[in-house]
Short mmCIF file of C-alpha atoms in Angstrom, two decimals:
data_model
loop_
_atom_site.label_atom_id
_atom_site.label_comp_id
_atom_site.label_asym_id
_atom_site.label_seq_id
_atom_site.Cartn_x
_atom_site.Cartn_y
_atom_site.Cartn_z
CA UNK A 8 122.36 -102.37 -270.01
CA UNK A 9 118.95 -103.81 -269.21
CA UNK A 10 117.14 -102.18 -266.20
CA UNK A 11 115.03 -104.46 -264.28
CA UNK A 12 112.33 -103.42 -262.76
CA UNK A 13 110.62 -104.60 -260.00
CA UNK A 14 107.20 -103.13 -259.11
CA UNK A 15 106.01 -104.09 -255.42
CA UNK A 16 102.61 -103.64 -254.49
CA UNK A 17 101.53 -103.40 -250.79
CA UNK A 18 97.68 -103.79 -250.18
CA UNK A 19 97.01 -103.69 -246.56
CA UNK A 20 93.13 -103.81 -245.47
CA UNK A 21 91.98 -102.85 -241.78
CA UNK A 22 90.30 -106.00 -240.61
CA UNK A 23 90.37 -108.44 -237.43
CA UNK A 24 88.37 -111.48 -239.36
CA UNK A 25 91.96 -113.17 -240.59
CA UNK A 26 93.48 -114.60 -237.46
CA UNK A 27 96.60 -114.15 -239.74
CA UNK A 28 96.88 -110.86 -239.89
CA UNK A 29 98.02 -110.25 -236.22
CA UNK A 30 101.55 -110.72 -235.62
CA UNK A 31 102.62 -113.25 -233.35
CA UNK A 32 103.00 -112.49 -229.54
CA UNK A 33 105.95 -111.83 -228.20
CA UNK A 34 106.77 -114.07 -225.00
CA UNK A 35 104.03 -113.46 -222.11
CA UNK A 36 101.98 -111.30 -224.05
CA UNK A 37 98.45 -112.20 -225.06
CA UNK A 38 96.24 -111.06 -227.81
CA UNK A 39 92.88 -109.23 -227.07
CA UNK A 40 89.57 -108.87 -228.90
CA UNK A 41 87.70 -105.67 -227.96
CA UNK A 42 84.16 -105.96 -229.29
CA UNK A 43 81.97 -103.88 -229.00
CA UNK A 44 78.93 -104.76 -231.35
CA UNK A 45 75.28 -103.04 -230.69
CA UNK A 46 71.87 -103.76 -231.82
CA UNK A 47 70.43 -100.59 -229.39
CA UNK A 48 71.28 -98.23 -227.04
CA UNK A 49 74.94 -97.36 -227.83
CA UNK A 50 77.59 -96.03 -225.24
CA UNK A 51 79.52 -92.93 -225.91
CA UNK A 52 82.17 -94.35 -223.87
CA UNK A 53 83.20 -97.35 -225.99
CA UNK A 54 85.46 -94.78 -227.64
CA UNK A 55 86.71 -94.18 -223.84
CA UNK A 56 87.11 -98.05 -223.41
CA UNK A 57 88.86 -99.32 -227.20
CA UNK A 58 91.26 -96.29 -225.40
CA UNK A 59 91.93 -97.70 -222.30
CA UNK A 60 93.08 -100.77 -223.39
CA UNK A 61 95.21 -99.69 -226.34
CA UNK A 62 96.85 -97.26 -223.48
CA UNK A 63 97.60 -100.31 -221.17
CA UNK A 64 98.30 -102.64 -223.87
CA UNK A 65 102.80 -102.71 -223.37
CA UNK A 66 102.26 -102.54 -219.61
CA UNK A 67 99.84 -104.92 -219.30
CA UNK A 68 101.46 -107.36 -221.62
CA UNK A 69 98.16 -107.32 -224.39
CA UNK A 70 98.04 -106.71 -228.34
CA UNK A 71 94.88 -105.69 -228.53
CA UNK A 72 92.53 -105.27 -231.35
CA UNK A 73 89.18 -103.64 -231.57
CA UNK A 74 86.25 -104.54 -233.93
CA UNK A 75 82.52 -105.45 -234.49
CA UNK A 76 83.62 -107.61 -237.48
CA UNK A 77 81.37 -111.27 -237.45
CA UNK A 78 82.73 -113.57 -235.02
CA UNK A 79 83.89 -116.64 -236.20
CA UNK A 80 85.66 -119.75 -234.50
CA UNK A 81 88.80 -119.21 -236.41
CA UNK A 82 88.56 -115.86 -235.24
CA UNK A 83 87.93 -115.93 -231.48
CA UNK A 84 90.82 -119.25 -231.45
CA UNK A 85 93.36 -116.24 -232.36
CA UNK A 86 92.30 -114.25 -229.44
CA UNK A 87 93.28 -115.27 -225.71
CA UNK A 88 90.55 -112.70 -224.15
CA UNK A 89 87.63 -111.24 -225.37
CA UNK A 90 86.70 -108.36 -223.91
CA UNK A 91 82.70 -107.30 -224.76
CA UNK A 92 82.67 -103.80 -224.30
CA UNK A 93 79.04 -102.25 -223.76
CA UNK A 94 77.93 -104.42 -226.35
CA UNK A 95 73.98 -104.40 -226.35
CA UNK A 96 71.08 -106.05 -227.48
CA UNK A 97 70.97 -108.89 -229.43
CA UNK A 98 74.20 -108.97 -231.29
CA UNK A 99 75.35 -112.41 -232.06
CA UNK A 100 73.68 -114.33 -235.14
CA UNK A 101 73.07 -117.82 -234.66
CA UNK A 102 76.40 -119.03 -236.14
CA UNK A 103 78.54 -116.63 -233.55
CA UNK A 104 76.37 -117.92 -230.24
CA UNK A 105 77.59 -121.34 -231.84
CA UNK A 106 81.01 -119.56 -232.20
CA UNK A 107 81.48 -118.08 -228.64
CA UNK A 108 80.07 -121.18 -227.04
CA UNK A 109 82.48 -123.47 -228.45
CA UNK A 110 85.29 -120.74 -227.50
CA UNK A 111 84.28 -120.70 -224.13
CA UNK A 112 83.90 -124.19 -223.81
CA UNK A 113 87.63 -125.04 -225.46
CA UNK A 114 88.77 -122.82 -222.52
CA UNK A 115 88.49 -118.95 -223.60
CA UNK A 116 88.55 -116.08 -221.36
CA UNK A 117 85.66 -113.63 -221.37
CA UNK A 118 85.90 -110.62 -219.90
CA UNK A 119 82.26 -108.41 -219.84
CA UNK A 120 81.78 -104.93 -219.10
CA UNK A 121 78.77 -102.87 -218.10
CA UNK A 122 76.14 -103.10 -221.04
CA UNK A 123 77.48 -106.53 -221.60
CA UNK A 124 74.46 -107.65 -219.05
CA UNK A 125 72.01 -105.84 -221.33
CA UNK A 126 71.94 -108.54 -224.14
CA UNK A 127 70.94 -111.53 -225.59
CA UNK A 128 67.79 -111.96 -223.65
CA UNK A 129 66.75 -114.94 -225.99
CA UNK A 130 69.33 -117.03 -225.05
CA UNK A 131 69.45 -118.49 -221.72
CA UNK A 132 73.20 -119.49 -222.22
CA UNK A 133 74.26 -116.09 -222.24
CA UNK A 134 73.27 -115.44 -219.47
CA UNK A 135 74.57 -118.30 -217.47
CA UNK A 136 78.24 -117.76 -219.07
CA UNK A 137 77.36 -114.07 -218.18
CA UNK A 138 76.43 -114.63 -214.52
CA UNK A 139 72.86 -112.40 -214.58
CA UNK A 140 71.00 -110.27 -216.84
CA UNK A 141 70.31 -106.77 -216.62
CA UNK A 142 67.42 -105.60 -214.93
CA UNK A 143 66.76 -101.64 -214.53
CA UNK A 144 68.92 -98.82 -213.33
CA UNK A 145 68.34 -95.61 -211.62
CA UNK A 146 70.16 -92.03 -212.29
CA UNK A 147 73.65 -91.69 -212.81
CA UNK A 148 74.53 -91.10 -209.03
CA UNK A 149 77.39 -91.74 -206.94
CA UNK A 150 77.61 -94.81 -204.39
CA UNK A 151 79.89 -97.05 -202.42
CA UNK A 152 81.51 -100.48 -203.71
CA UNK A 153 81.94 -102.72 -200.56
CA UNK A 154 85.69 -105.19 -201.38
CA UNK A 155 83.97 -108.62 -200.75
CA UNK A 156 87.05 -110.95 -201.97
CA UNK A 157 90.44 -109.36 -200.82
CA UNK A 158 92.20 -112.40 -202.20
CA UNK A 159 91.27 -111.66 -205.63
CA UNK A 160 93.80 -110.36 -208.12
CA UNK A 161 90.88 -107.51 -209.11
CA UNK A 162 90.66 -106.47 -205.62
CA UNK A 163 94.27 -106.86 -204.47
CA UNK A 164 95.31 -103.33 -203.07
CA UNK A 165 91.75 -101.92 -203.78
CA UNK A 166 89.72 -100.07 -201.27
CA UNK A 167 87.35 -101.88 -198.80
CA UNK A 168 84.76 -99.06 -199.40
CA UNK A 169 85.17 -97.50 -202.97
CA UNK A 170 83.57 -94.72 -203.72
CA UNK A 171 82.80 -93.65 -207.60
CA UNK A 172 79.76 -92.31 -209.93
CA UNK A 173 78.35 -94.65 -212.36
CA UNK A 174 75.13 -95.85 -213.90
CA UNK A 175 74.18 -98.36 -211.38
CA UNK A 176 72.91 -101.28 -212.86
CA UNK A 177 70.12 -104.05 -211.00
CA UNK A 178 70.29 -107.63 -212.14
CA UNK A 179 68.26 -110.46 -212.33
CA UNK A 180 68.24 -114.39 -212.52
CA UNK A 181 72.02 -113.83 -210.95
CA UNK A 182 73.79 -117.33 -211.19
CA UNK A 183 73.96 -118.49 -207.77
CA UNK A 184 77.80 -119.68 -208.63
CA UNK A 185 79.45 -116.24 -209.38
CA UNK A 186 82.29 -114.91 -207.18
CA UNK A 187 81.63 -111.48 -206.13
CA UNK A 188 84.43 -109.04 -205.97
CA UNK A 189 82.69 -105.89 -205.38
CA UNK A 190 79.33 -105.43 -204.13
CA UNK A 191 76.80 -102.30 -203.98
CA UNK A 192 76.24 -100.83 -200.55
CA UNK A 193 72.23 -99.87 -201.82
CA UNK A 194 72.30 -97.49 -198.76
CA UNK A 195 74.74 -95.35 -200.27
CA UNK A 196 72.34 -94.16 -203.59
CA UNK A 197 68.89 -94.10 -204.13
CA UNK A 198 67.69 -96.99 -206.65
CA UNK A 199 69.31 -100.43 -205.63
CA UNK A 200 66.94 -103.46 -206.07
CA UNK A 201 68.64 -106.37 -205.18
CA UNK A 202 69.68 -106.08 -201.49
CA UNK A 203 72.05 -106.48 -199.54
CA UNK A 204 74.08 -108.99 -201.60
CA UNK A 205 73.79 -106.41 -205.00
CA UNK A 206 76.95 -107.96 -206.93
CA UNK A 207 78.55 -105.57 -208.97
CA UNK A 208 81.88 -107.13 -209.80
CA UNK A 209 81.85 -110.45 -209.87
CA UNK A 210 83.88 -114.01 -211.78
CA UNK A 211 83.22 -117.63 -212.03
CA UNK A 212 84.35 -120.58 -213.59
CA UNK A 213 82.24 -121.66 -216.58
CA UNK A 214 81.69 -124.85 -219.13
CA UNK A 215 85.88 -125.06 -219.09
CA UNK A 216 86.31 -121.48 -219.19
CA UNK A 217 86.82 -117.99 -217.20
CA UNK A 218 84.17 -115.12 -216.52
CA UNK A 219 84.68 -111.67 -215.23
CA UNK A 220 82.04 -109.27 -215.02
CA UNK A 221 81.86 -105.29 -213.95
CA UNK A 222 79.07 -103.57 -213.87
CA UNK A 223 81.15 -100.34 -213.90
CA UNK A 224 81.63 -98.55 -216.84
CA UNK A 225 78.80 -96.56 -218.02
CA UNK A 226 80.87 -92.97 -218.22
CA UNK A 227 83.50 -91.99 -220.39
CA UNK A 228 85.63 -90.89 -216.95
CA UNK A 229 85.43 -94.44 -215.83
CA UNK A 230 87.87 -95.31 -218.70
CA UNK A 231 90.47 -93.22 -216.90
CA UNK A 232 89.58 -93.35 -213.25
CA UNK A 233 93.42 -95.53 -211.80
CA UNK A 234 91.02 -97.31 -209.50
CA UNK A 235 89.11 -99.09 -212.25
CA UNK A 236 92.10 -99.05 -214.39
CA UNK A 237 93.82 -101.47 -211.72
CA UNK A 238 90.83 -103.28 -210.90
CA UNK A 239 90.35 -104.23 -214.81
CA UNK A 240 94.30 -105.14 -214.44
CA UNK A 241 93.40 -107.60 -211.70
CA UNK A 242 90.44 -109.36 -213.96
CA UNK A 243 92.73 -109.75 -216.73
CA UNK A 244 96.07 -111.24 -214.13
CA UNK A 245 92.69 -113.79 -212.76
CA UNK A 246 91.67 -114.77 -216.14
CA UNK A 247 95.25 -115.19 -217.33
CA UNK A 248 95.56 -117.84 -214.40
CA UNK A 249 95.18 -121.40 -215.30
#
């Protein structure tokens, strides 16, 4: 009796490049890019942040991927958000700006956090999709987040005056368009620079797609804080919204 056999070899590669190597969503769930690419000062708490969203991925209906992988058009048409997560400096080559414009523009969903703002300071489009630019920031300090949008799904059931420690971040050339969610109170810390209308949270429609912005996120312990947990819940229900 011949014996056949059959030799079956399984090569598996960790990679998010091929948009075909994430399984299909199931029904209501959307796929996620984390990136979280630097060219300069890097954030201990991307670790914190890749976390957070793997941790809230079943509940909040996401499969989520994290990588720093080039950006392609293929790649960013698999995603349905892309979260950039304290990704600083001048990241994106020539052929990814091209990339993420076109995604944007076809109707993507960005979804920018903290460090975001501190990039791409060659390229004016950035920081229109963006909203506004980093400026400076003062000491890590505690200070008071004033609810300017109740209606909003990211400050639905949030606190009118929130109080949290952060790295406090002052913007300029803010895009007179945004929507701001949250707002710094700049008479609750020592540093503010832009007044009484300092945006900290903020969204806006943009060339066909969605923008939402927090300047929170700085720490580790944000990552884990409910508060910001729900109010990052609440960007991603907005940006889901047609």
């Amino acid at each position: 009796m011949k014996r056949l056999l059959i030799i079956v070899v399984l090569i598996t590669g960790i990679t998010y490049s091929c948009r075909h190597e994430s399984p299909a969503p199931t029904s209501g769930e959307s796929r996620m890019l984390v990136f979280s690419r630097t060219a300069g000062y890097r954030h201990e708490s991307i670790a914190a942040g890749q976390q957070m969203f793997q941790q809230q991925a079943d509940s909040w209906k996401l499969r989520v991927r994290a990588g720093e992988g080039a950006l392609s058009e293929s790649e960013l048409d698999s995603c349905d958000i892309l979260v950039l997560l304290n990704s600083t400096g001048d990241v994106f080559s020539n052929e990814e700006q091209a990339a993420l414009q076109t995604y944007v523009r076809k109707g993507g969903k960005v979804l920018a956090i903290h460090a975001a703002a501190d990039a791409e300071y060659g390229w004016p489009w950035y920081k229109q999709m963006l909203g506004a630019w980093f400026d400076s920031h003062p000491a890590i300090q505690q200070a008071n987040c004033v609810l300017t949008d109740m209606a909003h799904a990211a400050g639905k059931n949030m606190p009118a005056t929130w109080t949290r420690t952060d790295e406090w971040y002052n913007f300029k050339e803010i895009e007179p368009g945004i929507q701001v969610i949250y707002r710094l109170d700049e008479g609750s810390y020592s540093g503010g620079t832009n007044g009484a209308s300092h945006p900290i949270s903020w969204c806006h429609s943009f060339e066909g797609g969605k923008i939402f912005y927090t300047g929170m996120g700085h720490t580790a312990e944000t990552y884990s804080e409910p508060l910001f947990i729900q109010h990052i819940s609440g960007a991603i229900e907005w940006l889901r919204t047609d």
